[in-house]
Structures are given as structure tokens and as C-alpha cells.
Coordinates of C-alpha atoms in Angstrom, one line a residue:
Chain A
M1 CA -50.2 -15.9 5.8
P2 CA -46.6 -15.0 4.9
T3 CA -44.2 -15.0 7.8
Q4 CA -42.9 -11.4 8.9
P5 CA -39.5 -11.2 7.3
T6 CA -36.3 -11.2 9.9
S7 CA -35.9 -7.9 11.0
I8 CA -32.0 -6.8 10.8
A9 CA -30.3 -3.8 12.2
F10 CA -27.1 -2.9 10.2
V11 CA -24.1 -0.5 12.0
G12 CA -21.2 0.4 9.8
L13 CA -22.6 1.5 5.9
G14 CA -19.4 2.2 4.8
A15 CA -17.7 1.2 1.7
M16 CA -18.3 -2.5 2.2
G17 CA -21.3 -2.0 4.9
A18 CA -23.2 0.2 2.6
P19 CA -24.3 -2.2 -0.4
M20 CA -24.1 -5.7 1.9
A21 CA -27.2 -4.0 3.6
E22 CA -28.5 -3.0 0.1
N23 CA -27.8 -6.5 -0.7
L24 CA -30.4 -7.5 2.3
V25 CA -33.2 -5.3 1.5
K26 CA -33.0 -6.9 -2.3
R27 CA -33.8 -10.4 -0.4
Q28 CA -36.5 -9.3 1.1
F29 CA -35.2 -9.0 4.7
R30 CA -36.4 -5.9 6.8
V31 CA -33.0 -3.5 7.2
T32 CA -32.5 -0.4 9.9
G33 CA -29.3 1.1 9.2
F34 CA -26.9 3.2 11.7
D35 CA -24.1 5.3 10.6
M36 CA -22.4 8.1 11.6
R37 CA -23.0 9.7 8.4
A38 CA -26.4 10.9 7.4
S39 CA -25.6 10.2 3.9
A40 CA -25.0 6.9 4.0
R41 CA -28.2 6.4 6.3
E42 CA -30.0 8.5 3.5
A43 CA -28.8 6.0 0.2
L44 CA -29.8 3.3 2.6
V45 CA -33.2 4.6 2.5
A46 CA -33.2 5.7 -1.1
A47 CA -32.8 1.8 -1.5
G48 CA -35.5 0.8 0.1
G49 CA -34.5 0.2 4.1
H50 CA -34.9 1.9 6.9
A51 CA -32.5 4.3 8.8
A52 CA -32.5 4.9 12.9
D53 CA -30.9 7.7 14.6
S54 CA -28.5 5.3 16.8
A55 CA -27.1 2.1 17.1
K56 CA -29.3 1.2 19.9
A57 CA -32.2 2.3 18.1
A58 CA -31.6 0.6 14.8
A59 CA -31.2 -2.9 17.0
E60 CA -34.2 -2.2 18.7
G61 CA -36.4 -5.6 18.8
A62 CA -34.0 -6.7 15.9
E63 CA -33.6 -10.6 15.6
V64 CA -30.0 -10.0 14.6
L65 CA -27.6 -7.1 14.3
V66 CA -25.4 -7.4 11.7
L67 CA -22.2 -5.1 12.0
M68 CA -19.8 -3.8 9.9
V69 CA -17.6 -1.5 11.5
V70 CA -13.9 -0.7 11.2
N71 CA -12.1 -2.8 14.4
A72 CA -13.2 -4.4 17.8
A73 CA -12.9 -0.9 19.4
Q74 CA -16.2 0.1 17.6
A75 CA -18.1 -3.0 17.5
R76 CA -17.6 -3.2 21.3
S77 CA -18.4 0.6 21.2
V78 CA -22.1 -0.5 19.3
L79 CA -22.0 -3.7 21.4
F80 CA -21.6 -2.1 24.9
E81 CA -21.3 1.9 25.1
S82 CA -24.4 2.4 22.7
Q83 CA -26.4 -0.9 24.6
A84 CA -26.8 -2.1 20.8
M85 CA -26.8 -5.7 21.9
D86 CA -29.1 -4.8 25.2
A87 CA -32.3 -3.3 23.2
L88 CA -32.0 -6.6 20.4
A89 CA -34.5 -9.4 21.0
P90 CA -33.9 -12.0 23.2
G91 CA -31.9 -14.8 21.8
A92 CA -31.0 -12.5 19.0
L93 CA -27.8 -12.9 16.5
V94 CA -24.5 -10.7 16.9
I95 CA -23.1 -11.0 13.2
L96 CA -19.6 -9.5 13.7
M97 CA -18.0 -9.5 9.9
A98 CA -15.1 -6.6 10.6
T99 CA -11.6 -7.7 10.2
C100 CA -11.1 -8.1 14.4
P101 CA -8.5 -10.0 16.4
P102 CA -8.8 -13.3 17.3
G103 CA -8.7 -13.0 21.2
E104 CA -11.1 -10.0 20.9
V105 CA -13.3 -12.2 19.2
E106 CA -13.3 -14.7 21.8
A107 CA -13.9 -11.9 24.4
I108 CA -16.9 -10.5 22.8
A109 CA -18.6 -13.8 22.3
A110 CA -18.5 -14.1 26.0
E111 CA -19.9 -10.7 26.9
V112 CA -22.6 -11.1 24.3
A113 CA -23.3 -15.1 25.3
R114 CA -24.2 -14.0 29.4
S115 CA -26.8 -11.8 27.5
G116 CA -28.7 -14.2 26.1
R117 CA -27.9 -13.2 23.1
H118 CA -25.8 -14.9 20.3
L119 CA -22.3 -14.0 18.5
I120 CA -21.6 -15.0 14.7
D121 CA -18.2 -14.8 14.2
A122 CA -17.8 -14.0 10.0
P123 CA -15.7 -11.9 9.2
V124 CA -15.4 -11.4 5.1
S125 CA -12.7 -11.0 2.0
G126 CA -14.0 -10.1 -1.7
G127 CA -13.5 -6.2 -0.5
V128 CA -16.0 -3.7 -2.2
N129 CA -16.5 -5.4 -5.4
G130 CA -17.0 -8.5 -3.4
A131 CA -19.9 -6.8 -1.6
R132 CA -21.5 -5.1 -4.1
G133 CA -21.7 -8.5 -6.2
A134 CA -23.1 -10.2 -3.0
T135 CA -20.0 -12.5 -4.0
L136 CA -17.8 -12.6 -0.6
T137 CA -16.0 -14.9 0.9
I138 CA -17.4 -15.8 4.7
M139 CA -15.6 -17.2 7.4
V140 CA -17.8 -18.7 10.6
G141 CA -16.7 -19.6 13.9
A142 CA -19.9 -20.1 15.5
P143 CA -21.6 -23.6 16.7
Q144 CA -23.4 -25.5 14.3
D145 CA -27.0 -24.6 15.6
R146 CA -25.8 -20.6 15.3
F147 CA -24.3 -21.0 11.6
D148 CA -27.9 -22.5 10.1
Q149 CA -29.6 -19.9 12.3
A150 CA -27.4 -17.0 10.5
R151 CA -27.3 -19.3 6.9
P152 CA -29.9 -17.0 5.0
V153 CA -28.3 -13.7 6.1
L154 CA -25.1 -14.8 5.4
D155 CA -26.1 -16.2 2.0
A156 CA -27.6 -12.8 0.8
L157 CA -23.9 -11.3 1.0
G158 CA -21.2 -13.8 0.4
D159 CA -21.4 -17.1 -2.4
K160 CA -18.8 -18.4 -0.8
V161 CA -19.6 -19.3 3.0
F162 CA -17.5 -21.7 5.1
H163 CA -18.1 -22.7 8.3
V164 CA -14.1 -23.3 9.4
G165 CA -14.8 -24.0 13.3
Q166 CA -17.5 -24.5 15.9
K167 CA -15.9 -21.2 18.1
P168 CA -16.3 -17.7 17.9
G169 CA -12.3 -16.5 17.1
Q170 CA -11.7 -18.6 14.3
G171 CA -13.3 -17.4 11.4
A172 CA -11.4 -14.1 13.0
T173 CA -8.2 -16.4 12.7
V174 CA -8.6 -18.1 9.1
K175 CA -9.5 -14.4 8.1
T176 CA -6.2 -13.3 9.8
V177 CA -4.3 -15.9 7.5
N178 CA -5.6 -14.4 4.9
Q179 CA -4.4 -10.9 5.2
L180 CA -1.3 -12.2 6.1
L181 CA -1.5 -13.6 2.1
C182 CA -3.0 -10.8 1.2
G183 CA -0.4 -8.3 2.0
V184 CA 2.5 -10.0 1.9
H185 CA 1.1 -11.0 -1.8
I186 CA 0.6 -7.1 -2.5
A187 CA 3.7 -6.4 -1.4
V188 CA 5.8 -8.5 -3.1
A189 CA 4.6 -7.5 -6.2
A190 CA 5.3 -3.9 -5.5
E191 CA 9.0 -5.8 -4.3
A192 CA 9.3 -7.9 -7.8
L193 CA 8.2 -4.4 -10.1
S194 CA 10.7 -2.5 -8.1
L195 CA 13.7 -4.6 -8.6
A196 CA 12.4 -4.7 -12.3
E197 CA 12.2 -1.2 -12.7
K198 CA 15.8 -1.2 -11.5
A199 CA 17.0 -3.4 -14.4
G200 CA 15.1 -1.1 -16.8
I201 CA 12.0 -3.9 -17.6
D202 CA 8.9 -2.3 -18.7
G203 CA 6.8 -2.6 -15.3
K204 CA 3.3 -3.4 -18.1
L205 CA 5.4 -6.3 -19.6
L206 CA 6.6 -7.6 -16.4
F207 CA 3.1 -8.1 -14.5
E208 CA 1.8 -8.7 -17.7
I209 CA 3.9 -12.3 -17.9
M210 CA 3.7 -13.0 -14.2
G211 CA -0.2 -12.8 -14.4
G212 CA 0.3 -15.9 -16.9
S213 CA 2.8 -17.8 -14.9
A214 CA 3.8 -19.6 -11.9
A215 CA 4.8 -16.7 -10.5
S216 CA 0.7 -15.3 -10.2
S217 CA -1.8 -14.2 -7.4
W218 CA -5.0 -12.6 -7.4
M219 CA -3.1 -9.6 -5.8
L220 CA -0.7 -9.4 -8.9
R221 CA -3.3 -9.3 -11.1
D222 CA -5.7 -7.1 -9.0
R223 CA -2.9 -4.3 -7.8
G224 CA -0.4 -5.1 -10.3
P225 CA -1.7 -2.7 -12.8
R226 CA -2.2 -0.1 -10.5
M227 CA 1.1 0.5 -8.8
H228 CA 1.9 1.8 -12.7
E229 CA -1.0 5.2 -12.4
P230 CA 0.6 7.2 -9.5
D231 CA -2.8 7.4 -7.8
P232 CA -5.4 5.3 -8.6
P233 CA -9.3 5.1 -6.9
V234 CA -9.2 3.6 -3.3
A235 CA -10.2 0.2 -3.5
S236 CA -8.7 -0.5 -0.2
A237 CA -6.2 1.8 1.8
V238 CA -2.6 1.3 2.4
D239 CA -3.9 1.9 6.3
I240 CA -5.8 -1.1 6.0
F241 CA -3.3 -3.1 5.7
V242 CA -1.5 -1.3 8.0
K243 CA -4.0 -2.2 10.7
D244 CA -4.6 -5.9 9.2
L245 CA -1.6 -6.9 9.1
G246 CA -1.1 -5.7 12.2
I247 CA -4.0 -8.3 14.0
V248 CA -2.3 -10.9 11.7
L249 CA 1.2 -9.9 13.6
D250 CA -0.7 -9.7 17.1
A251 CA -1.9 -13.3 16.6
G252 CA 1.2 -14.1 15.9
R253 CA 2.0 -13.2 19.5
A254 CA -0.5 -14.3 21.4
A255 CA -0.1 -17.3 19.7
K256 CA 3.7 -17.5 19.8
T257 CA 4.4 -18.1 16.1
A258 CA 7.0 -16.5 14.1
L259 CA 6.0 -14.8 11.1
P260 CA 8.5 -13.1 8.9
L261 CA 7.3 -12.4 5.8
A262 CA 4.3 -11.0 7.4
A263 CA 6.7 -9.4 9.5
A264 CA 8.7 -7.6 6.7
A265 CA 5.8 -6.9 4.6
H266 CA 3.6 -4.8 7.1
Q267 CA 7.4 -2.8 7.4
M268 CA 6.8 -1.4 4.0
F269 CA 3.3 -0.8 4.4
L270 CA 3.6 1.4 7.7
A271 CA 6.8 3.0 5.8
S272 CA 3.9 3.6 3.1
S273 CA 1.7 5.4 5.5
G274 CA 4.7 7.3 7.3
L275 CA 5.6 9.1 3.9
G276 CA 2.6 10.2 3.9
H277 CA 0.3 7.4 1.9
G278 CA -1.6 5.9 4.3
G279 CA -4.8 7.1 2.6
R280 CA -4.3 6.1 -0.5
D281 CA -5.0 2.9 -2.4
D282 CA -2.7 -0.3 -0.8
S283 CA -1.3 -0.7 -4.4
Q284 CA 1.2 2.9 -3.5
V285 CA 2.7 0.4 -1.1
V286 CA 5.2 0.4 -4.1
R287 CA 5.9 4.2 -3.1
A288 CA 7.7 3.1 0.0
Y289 CA 10.1 0.6 -2.5
R290 CA 10.3 3.2 -4.4
A291 CA 11.6 5.5 -1.8
L292 CA 13.5 2.8 -1.0
N293 CA 14.9 1.5 -4.1
A294 CA 15.3 4.8 -6.5
K295 CA 17.3 5.5 -9.4
P296 CA 20.2 8.4 -7.5
A297 CA 18.8 11.2 -9.4
N298 CA 21.4 12.5 -12.5
D299 CA 23.0 15.3 -12.7
A300 CA 21.9 16.4 -16.3
Chain B
M1 CA 13.2 -30.4 -52.7
P2 CA 12.3 -30.0 -49.1
T3 CA 14.7 -28.1 -46.8
Q4 CA 16.7 -29.5 -43.9
P5 CA 15.5 -29.5 -40.8
T6 CA 17.5 -27.2 -38.4
S7 CA 19.7 -29.0 -36.6
I8 CA 19.8 -28.2 -33.3
A9 CA 22.2 -29.4 -30.2
F10 CA 20.4 -30.0 -26.7
V11 CA 22.4 -30.3 -23.9
G12 CA 21.0 -31.0 -19.9
L13 CA 18.6 -33.8 -20.7
G14 CA 17.4 -33.6 -17.1
A15 CA 13.9 -33.3 -15.6
M16 CA 13.1 -30.3 -17.9
G17 CA 15.7 -30.4 -20.1
A18 CA 14.6 -34.2 -21.8
P19 CA 10.6 -33.2 -22.5
M20 CA 12.0 -30.3 -24.2
A21 CA 14.1 -31.8 -26.3
E22 CA 11.4 -34.4 -27.2
N23 CA 9.4 -31.2 -28.2
L24 CA 12.0 -30.3 -30.4
V25 CA 11.8 -34.0 -32.3
K26 CA 8.0 -33.7 -32.2
R27 CA 8.1 -30.7 -34.1
Q28 CA 10.7 -32.3 -36.4
F29 CA 14.0 -30.6 -36.0
R30 CA 17.3 -33.0 -36.2
V31 CA 18.0 -32.9 -32.2
T32 CA 21.2 -34.1 -31.1
G33 CA 21.8 -34.2 -27.4
F34 CA 23.9 -34.9 -24.8
D35 CA 23.8 -35.4 -20.6
M36 CA 26.8 -36.8 -18.6
R37 CA 24.2 -39.9 -17.4
A38 CA 23.5 -42.4 -20.4
S39 CA 20.2 -43.5 -19.3
A40 CA 19.2 -40.1 -20.6
R41 CA 20.9 -40.0 -23.6
E42 CA 19.2 -43.3 -24.5
A43 CA 15.9 -42.0 -23.6
L44 CA 16.2 -39.3 -26.5
V45 CA 17.5 -42.1 -28.6
A46 CA 14.5 -43.9 -28.1
A47 CA 12.3 -40.6 -28.5
G48 CA 13.4 -40.1 -32.0
G49 CA 16.4 -38.4 -31.5
H50 CA 20.4 -38.3 -31.8
A51 CA 23.2 -38.3 -29.0
A52 CA 26.7 -37.7 -28.6
D53 CA 29.3 -38.4 -26.8
S54 CA 30.3 -35.0 -25.4
A55 CA 28.5 -31.4 -25.8
K56 CA 31.2 -30.8 -28.1
A57 CA 30.5 -33.6 -30.7
A58 CA 26.7 -32.9 -30.0
A59 CA 27.8 -29.3 -30.8
E60 CA 29.5 -30.3 -34.1
G61 CA 28.2 -28.2 -37.0
A62 CA 24.6 -27.3 -35.1
E63 CA 22.6 -24.4 -36.1
V64 CA 21.2 -24.0 -32.7
L65 CA 22.8 -25.0 -29.7
V66 CA 19.7 -25.1 -26.2
L67 CA 21.6 -25.5 -22.7
M68 CA 19.4 -26.2 -20.6
V69 CA 21.7 -27.4 -17.7
V70 CA 21.7 -26.4 -13.6
N71 CA 23.5 -23.2 -13.9
A72 CA 25.5 -20.5 -15.4
A73 CA 28.8 -22.2 -14.1
Q74 CA 27.4 -25.0 -16.1
A75 CA 26.8 -23.4 -19.3
R76 CA 30.4 -21.7 -19.1
S77 CA 31.5 -25.3 -18.9
V78 CA 30.0 -26.5 -21.7
L79 CA 29.9 -23.9 -23.5
F80 CA 34.3 -22.8 -23.2
E81 CA 36.1 -25.7 -21.5
S82 CA 34.0 -28.0 -23.4
Q83 CA 34.7 -26.1 -26.6
A84 CA 30.6 -26.8 -27.9
M85 CA 31.0 -23.1 -29.1
D86 CA 33.7 -23.4 -31.3
A87 CA 32.2 -26.7 -32.6
L88 CA 29.0 -25.2 -33.7
A89 CA 27.9 -23.6 -37.1
P90 CA 29.6 -19.9 -38.3
G91 CA 26.8 -17.4 -36.4
A92 CA 25.0 -20.4 -34.7
L93 CA 22.7 -19.6 -32.1
V94 CA 23.3 -20.3 -28.5
I95 CA 19.5 -20.5 -26.5
L96 CA 20.4 -19.9 -22.8
M97 CA 17.1 -21.6 -21.2
A98 CA 18.9 -22.2 -17.7
T99 CA 18.2 -19.5 -14.6
C100 CA 21.7 -17.5 -14.5
P101 CA 22.3 -14.3 -12.6
P102 CA 21.5 -11.6 -15.1
G103 CA 25.2 -10.3 -15.0
E104 CA 26.5 -13.5 -16.0
V105 CA 24.1 -13.7 -19.3
E106 CA 25.4 -10.6 -20.0
A107 CA 29.2 -11.9 -19.3
I108 CA 28.4 -15.4 -21.7
A109 CA 26.7 -13.1 -24.0
A110 CA 30.1 -10.8 -24.8
E111 CA 32.2 -13.8 -25.1
V112 CA 29.2 -15.8 -27.6
A113 CA 29.7 -12.4 -30.0
R114 CA 33.2 -12.9 -30.0
S115 CA 33.5 -16.1 -31.4
G116 CA 30.8 -14.7 -34.6
R117 CA 27.7 -16.6 -32.5
H118 CA 24.9 -15.2 -31.3
L119 CA 23.6 -15.3 -27.6
I120 CA 19.3 -16.1 -27.1
D121 CA 19.0 -15.1 -23.4
A122 CA 15.3 -17.6 -23.1
P123 CA 15.2 -18.7 -19.9
V124 CA 11.6 -20.2 -18.5
S125 CA 8.9 -20.7 -16.0
G126 CA 6.5 -23.1 -15.7
G127 CA 8.6 -26.5 -14.7
V128 CA 8.2 -29.9 -15.5
N129 CA 4.4 -29.7 -16.8
G130 CA 5.1 -27.0 -18.6
A131 CA 8.4 -28.3 -20.1
R132 CA 6.2 -31.7 -20.7
G133 CA 3.1 -29.8 -23.0
A134 CA 5.1 -27.3 -24.4
T135 CA 3.9 -24.9 -22.5
L136 CA 6.5 -23.1 -20.8
T137 CA 6.7 -19.3 -20.3
I138 CA 10.3 -18.1 -22.1
M139 CA 11.4 -14.9 -21.5
V140 CA 13.4 -13.7 -24.1
G141 CA 16.9 -10.8 -23.8
A142 CA 18.1 -10.7 -27.7
P143 CA 18.2 -8.0 -31.0
Q144 CA 14.9 -8.5 -32.5
D145 CA 16.6 -10.3 -35.6
R146 CA 18.2 -12.8 -33.6
F147 CA 15.1 -13.4 -31.2
D148 CA 13.3 -13.7 -35.0
Q149 CA 15.8 -16.2 -36.0
A150 CA 15.1 -18.5 -32.3
R151 CA 11.2 -17.9 -32.5
P152 CA 10.4 -21.2 -34.3
V153 CA 12.7 -23.3 -31.6
L154 CA 10.8 -21.7 -29.1
D155 CA 7.5 -22.0 -29.7
A156 CA 8.1 -25.4 -30.0
L157 CA 8.9 -25.5 -26.4
G158 CA 6.7 -22.7 -25.0
D159 CA 3.1 -21.2 -25.6
K160 CA 4.3 -18.0 -23.9
V161 CA 7.1 -16.5 -25.8
F162 CA 8.0 -12.5 -24.4
H163 CA 10.6 -10.4 -25.5
V164 CA 10.7 -8.6 -22.8
G165 CA 14.4 -6.1 -24.0
Q166 CA 17.1 -6.6 -26.8
K167 CA 19.7 -6.9 -24.1
P168 CA 20.9 -10.1 -23.3
G169 CA 20.5 -10.4 -19.7
Q170 CA 17.1 -8.6 -19.8
G171 CA 15.3 -12.2 -20.1
A172 CA 17.4 -13.3 -16.7
T173 CA 16.2 -10.3 -14.9
V174 CA 12.8 -10.8 -16.0
K175 CA 13.0 -14.2 -14.6
T176 CA 14.8 -13.6 -11.5
V177 CA 11.6 -11.5 -10.9
N178 CA 9.4 -14.5 -11.3
Q179 CA 11.6 -16.7 -9.2
L180 CA 11.5 -13.9 -6.6
L181 CA 7.4 -13.7 -6.3
C182 CA 7.3 -17.8 -6.8
G183 CA 9.5 -18.3 -3.8
V184 CA 8.1 -16.1 -1.6
H185 CA 4.9 -17.2 -2.8
I186 CA 5.6 -20.8 -1.5
A187 CA 6.8 -19.6 1.4
V188 CA 4.4 -17.0 2.9
A189 CA 1.4 -20.4 2.0
A190 CA 3.9 -22.3 4.6
E191 CA 3.6 -18.9 6.3
A192 CA -0.1 -18.8 6.7
L193 CA -0.5 -22.5 7.1
S194 CA 2.1 -22.7 10.3
L195 CA -0.2 -20.2 11.8
A196 CA -3.3 -21.7 11.0
E197 CA -2.1 -24.6 12.5
K198 CA -1.4 -23.0 16.1
A199 CA -4.7 -22.2 15.9
G200 CA -6.2 -25.5 15.2
I201 CA -7.7 -24.2 12.0
D202 CA -8.0 -27.5 9.7
G203 CA -4.9 -26.5 7.2
K204 CA -6.9 -28.8 4.1
L205 CA -10.1 -26.4 4.8
L206 CA -7.7 -23.4 5.0
F207 CA -6.4 -23.8 1.4
E208 CA -9.4 -24.7 -0.3
I209 CA -11.0 -21.3 1.3
M210 CA -7.6 -19.6 0.3
G211 CA -7.4 -21.2 -3.1
G212 CA -11.0 -19.6 -3.8
S213 CA -10.3 -16.0 -2.7
A214 CA -8.2 -12.7 -2.7
A215 CA -5.2 -14.6 -0.9
S216 CA -5.0 -16.9 -4.0
S217 CA -1.8 -17.4 -5.7
W218 CA -0.7 -19.9 -8.2
M219 CA 1.8 -21.3 -5.7
L220 CA -0.7 -21.6 -3.3
R221 CA -3.1 -23.9 -4.7
D222 CA -0.1 -26.2 -6.5
R223 CA 2.0 -26.2 -3.5
G224 CA -0.6 -25.7 -0.5
P225 CA -2.1 -29.4 -1.2
R226 CA 2.2 -30.8 -0.8
M227 CA 2.5 -29.0 2.0
H228 CA 0.2 -31.8 3.8
E229 CA 1.5 -34.3 2.7
P230 CA 5.0 -35.7 4.5
D231 CA 7.0 -36.3 1.5
P232 CA 5.4 -35.8 -1.7
P233 CA 7.1 -36.7 -5.2
V234 CA 9.3 -34.0 -6.1
A235 CA 8.0 -31.3 -8.9
S236 CA 11.6 -29.1 -7.8
A237 CA 13.4 -29.1 -4.7
V238 CA 13.9 -27.3 -2.0
D239 CA 17.5 -26.4 -2.9
I240 CA 16.5 -25.0 -6.2
F241 CA 14.8 -21.7 -4.5
V242 CA 17.7 -22.2 -2.5
K243 CA 19.7 -21.3 -5.4
D244 CA 16.8 -18.9 -6.9
L245 CA 16.4 -16.8 -4.6
G246 CA 20.2 -16.5 -4.2
I247 CA 20.1 -15.7 -7.6
V248 CA 17.4 -13.1 -7.0
L249 CA 19.2 -11.3 -3.8
D250 CA 22.7 -11.4 -5.5
A251 CA 20.5 -9.8 -8.5
G252 CA 19.5 -7.1 -6.1
R253 CA 23.2 -6.6 -4.7
A254 CA 24.6 -6.0 -8.0
A255 CA 21.1 -3.7 -8.5
K256 CA 21.7 -1.9 -4.6
T257 CA 18.0 -2.3 -4.2
A258 CA 16.4 -3.8 -0.8
L259 CA 14.5 -7.0 -1.6
P260 CA 13.5 -7.6 2.5
L261 CA 10.5 -10.1 1.7
A262 CA 12.9 -12.1 -0.6
A263 CA 15.6 -12.1 2.0
A264 CA 13.2 -13.3 4.3
A265 CA 11.8 -16.2 2.5
H266 CA 15.0 -17.1 0.9
Q267 CA 16.5 -17.8 4.9
M268 CA 13.0 -20.3 5.2
F269 CA 14.4 -22.3 2.5
L270 CA 17.8 -21.8 3.5
A271 CA 16.8 -23.6 7.1
S272 CA 15.0 -26.1 5.1
S273 CA 17.8 -27.1 3.5
G274 CA 20.0 -27.1 6.3
L275 CA 17.6 -28.9 8.2
G276 CA 18.4 -32.1 5.8
H277 CA 15.0 -31.4 3.5
G278 CA 17.1 -29.9 0.3
G279 CA 16.2 -32.5 -2.0
R280 CA 12.9 -32.9 -1.1
D281 CA 9.4 -31.2 -3.1
D282 CA 10.1 -27.8 -2.2
S283 CA 6.8 -27.4 -0.5
Q284 CA 8.4 -29.0 2.2
V285 CA 9.5 -25.2 3.2
V286 CA 6.9 -25.3 5.0
R287 CA 9.1 -28.0 7.3
A288 CA 11.3 -24.8 8.2
Y289 CA 8.2 -23.1 9.8
R290 CA 7.1 -26.1 11.4
A291 CA 10.2 -26.4 13.0
L292 CA 10.1 -22.8 14.4
N293 CA 6.4 -23.0 14.9
A294 CA 5.9 -26.3 16.1
K295 CA 3.1 -26.8 19.5
P296 CA 5.5 -27.9 22.6
A297 CA 5.1 -31.6 23.6
N298 CA 2.2 -32.2 25.7
D299 CA 3.7 -34.4 28.9
A300 CA 1.1 -37.6 28.1

């Protein structure tokens, strides 16, 4: 007799969450999703999953709850205010995959533990493409036995699953460091472009050269070409880095650690958002540099 | 009857210059080298080249002069004070491959042009490994006909030869932008490591994860592992980035262009040099971060 498939509640069916939930369906898990948007719930049902009308209803009796919400406040709201946690099966796993401050993750883990459930701190990187292709990088902070238990679910979502520490919060720390690097790499590509444009160098040729040299970064190759477009499709928004570099700097404050490059990069994302571009693709941090370093208008 | 091989004078047989001169010898050019150090001259002769006792003697009648010296001041000294330029054949090419400020390159090009020779602005990236393997990236600013003329020499030294503009100085600008990216990428890898170490994350695992994620850069993968070594072999020294990020910021000043990330990264290389590590491998910029973000000593 076949064993019953693991029942998974999935909350947060956004640009990342929707394809992740669908990847779980494809791996034969029984997935019940919830999102505020009816269209997102309907899309999951069309893909072979189930939908519920509330986070609590999705969590009812589930052995695993995956949280792919926007931030720690939403995770708390789902778990504690919407009472999704108490609806879960006893001993269930709560897999928190949103980017949250490490200190917040520790605090949430403690509350989850008090209810007899277990928090798996498992933030991801790799963006929408990684979510779609199940090629996410997943950075897990959890005791070994819980990590082993969560592994089949994690393996359905990513192909680079790292167990970075035994404590919830350590996954979030690694993700925080990841965002530090990503944010600075995007901003510095924009800074480089800004200097080259001022000197009359063709920006596309510049990035072609830099992308094949020791000056290359994953972000330069990915975001660089979109810096030449006036309004590229949004893979990830400027405001995501306003938030994530904010988390980086908060983690630095909490640990009393000076992070001069992250701080400078955060200013450029903030300025870009303040100029009205927070909802645009994060490559558009270049707009803050162009505002700073524009050539003066000629009288013509 | 076979044509006479092009005669090339090569000044500056250091860590980069020596293997570059040898690559020209391998391609059957007639190479006469000069360096202040007798051992460097002897090594070139052992590799099949020729040596001269002065820059002027090396340049005597040569059709091409390659300058792989430390900076613009040395290039001026070789060309004008040592009178190497006047010793060259009429119409010879001066290929300036050192990293120099774009404004300096323009000024040197003008003086070279007045003597009836032609400056090829051709800085490189790719480091000692690129110099050895003839896989350098070469960024050339020169009129099309001079670029075509220099091409066989450039192709013997690098496999990524880009013609970035018609004016000497534009190659230097692209190299400046390259160094901006490289310097910031090294410093931010050290900054990321510093935050992770403070949180008790294993630095080697961290870089393994980051090296395979969207947070990766060429420099993180190359310099990252050396940040875990107490005193790794010097591929390129901290003081090279003190100089090169200085050139970046000078170029920014000249063009009235704000470069907040480059400025912050320069401070970290400066501090590392000021702490006595200027001669160490540039990965050791991490020592400035460790000085900033050390864990307080425990009473033990």
C-alpha cells in the first residue's frame, strides 16, 4: 500500500512562491496553498494543487507549512495572528523561506518550538528563474534531524541545499550576507557604467568586456544589460534591495559590525526609490547614479 | 625571402612584463628588453630574447616599444627623460600597457605624436596568470589604422582584444572602470566574510555557497579562498589597489563623477596598507575588516 503523500500548506503564492508551490505539486506532494489574491489561488488549483480561503484553513492538519511571504512581520501574522501554527499537525515543520532578519528568525523559532512544532530557517536565492527551474540555492539553519526531515521538500525546490548551521537564524545570516554581496554588485555595476558613460564609452561594449574579465560578477552579467533599457521587466524590484540591504545593515548593527560598502549601496537603492523608481527592476538603481552624475544639459 | 621580424623594445620586465615579453619571443618577434634588475634582463635572454643596458638602448631603431612599467610617471621617464622615444624608428608605435590615469595617457599621446610616433593606449587585465597564458584582456584606445598595425603584437599577449575608442585615454578609462569593479568586488567579499565570521558562520562554507549563487563574482571565487590564509602568495598586492582605486577616484574627480562605492573600498585598501599589509596579497584587505570588526577578546 503506498504511503500517503506529505501534506504541505504553502502560504505566499507570489512571483517566487507560485512556481515553488507548483514544483512541489509536480513532485507528488499534496499542496494546499493560500494567498490573498484569488487569482494566485486559482492558478495553483489549475496546476494540480489545492487552495484554501485562509492561511489557517490551508494549514489544517498539514505536516509541513512553507512560508514564502514578504517579510518577518507577515510570517508572524500568518503563524500567530491567523493561527496557522496551531492548525498544523503536532510536530509539524514550519519552513520559513522568506528573507528575514536573523534575530527575528530566532525569535519566531522559539515561539514555534513552544507549540511543539519545529522551525526550519531556510531562505533562498536564485530569483524567479531559480524558483521556476527548481534550481534555488537554499541556506538552512536547523538541527540535523529536522534538516533531514525537511530535505525532500527542500530538494523539490532547489538544487543547491546547504546546511549552514544547527541553529535557526544562521540560514538567515547567510542569506543576509548573500544579499549584501548581490546588492553591492548591482550598485557597483551601475557606478561603473556611470563613470564610463561620463567618459563617452559605449556602455554595452563596456559590459561585454567586463563580463569576460576579472571584473565580472553574476549580477553584472545579469543586471548589466537591463541597465541600458529604459524600463525593463521587473525580475526583482529596487524596493526589494531597499528592504534587504536594510536587513543587512540591521544585522550589522545588532552584531556591531561596520559594513561601509553595504551602507553606501543602500543609499543608492534608497535614492532610486525616493526618485520614484522603487517598483522598477532593481537594475534601475542606475537611475540614482544617472541623477547624480548626469552630464549638464547643453544650450542647443 | 622571409620578411624581417618586427623589432620590439620591451621596458618593464616585472611579474607581468616578464611573461609578456617571453610570449612575444615565442611568436617570433625580435624582442629587446630592459629592466632595472639585471636578473630580469638575464631571464629574458635565457628565454630567447635580447637585453639592453638602458631603455634608450633597447629602443634603438625599434618599430614598437611596449611599456609595461608601474605607472604614468615611469612611462614619462622612460619615454622622455631616458629618451627612449627619440631612439625609436620614425613612425614607430608606443604601446602603453601600464594602468595610468586617462588624462595622463592623453597628455603622453600628444607628446608622442609631436615626435612623429604613435601612442597605442592598451592597458590590460587578467593578472599574472593572464600574462603567462597570453589570455589577457586588452582595452585599446587608438585610431583604427594604428590599432590594426598594433594588432599582431596585442594578439600575442591577450585573447580578448577590444577596440574601445578612437582616442588614446579611452582604453585607460575602460581599465579604470575595470579596476573600480575589481577593487570593490574584493573589498565587498571581505566585508561579507567579516559579517559572517562575526555571526559564527564558517567562512569557507560561506564562500562555497556564494561562489555558486547570484552573489558570486570572479574576484570572490579567486580571492575569497585566500582570505582564509594568513599570508598567501602575492598574486597582486594591496598597494596595487591603493594605487588603482586612487586612479579611479582621480578619474572621477576629473570628470566630476561621484563614486561612493569606489571611495569606500579605497578606504579599506588604504587602511590595510596603513596597518602594514601593503605588500601582502590583495585578498588581505580582509585584515582591515578584521581590525574593524574583531570580536572583543574574552577574559580567559
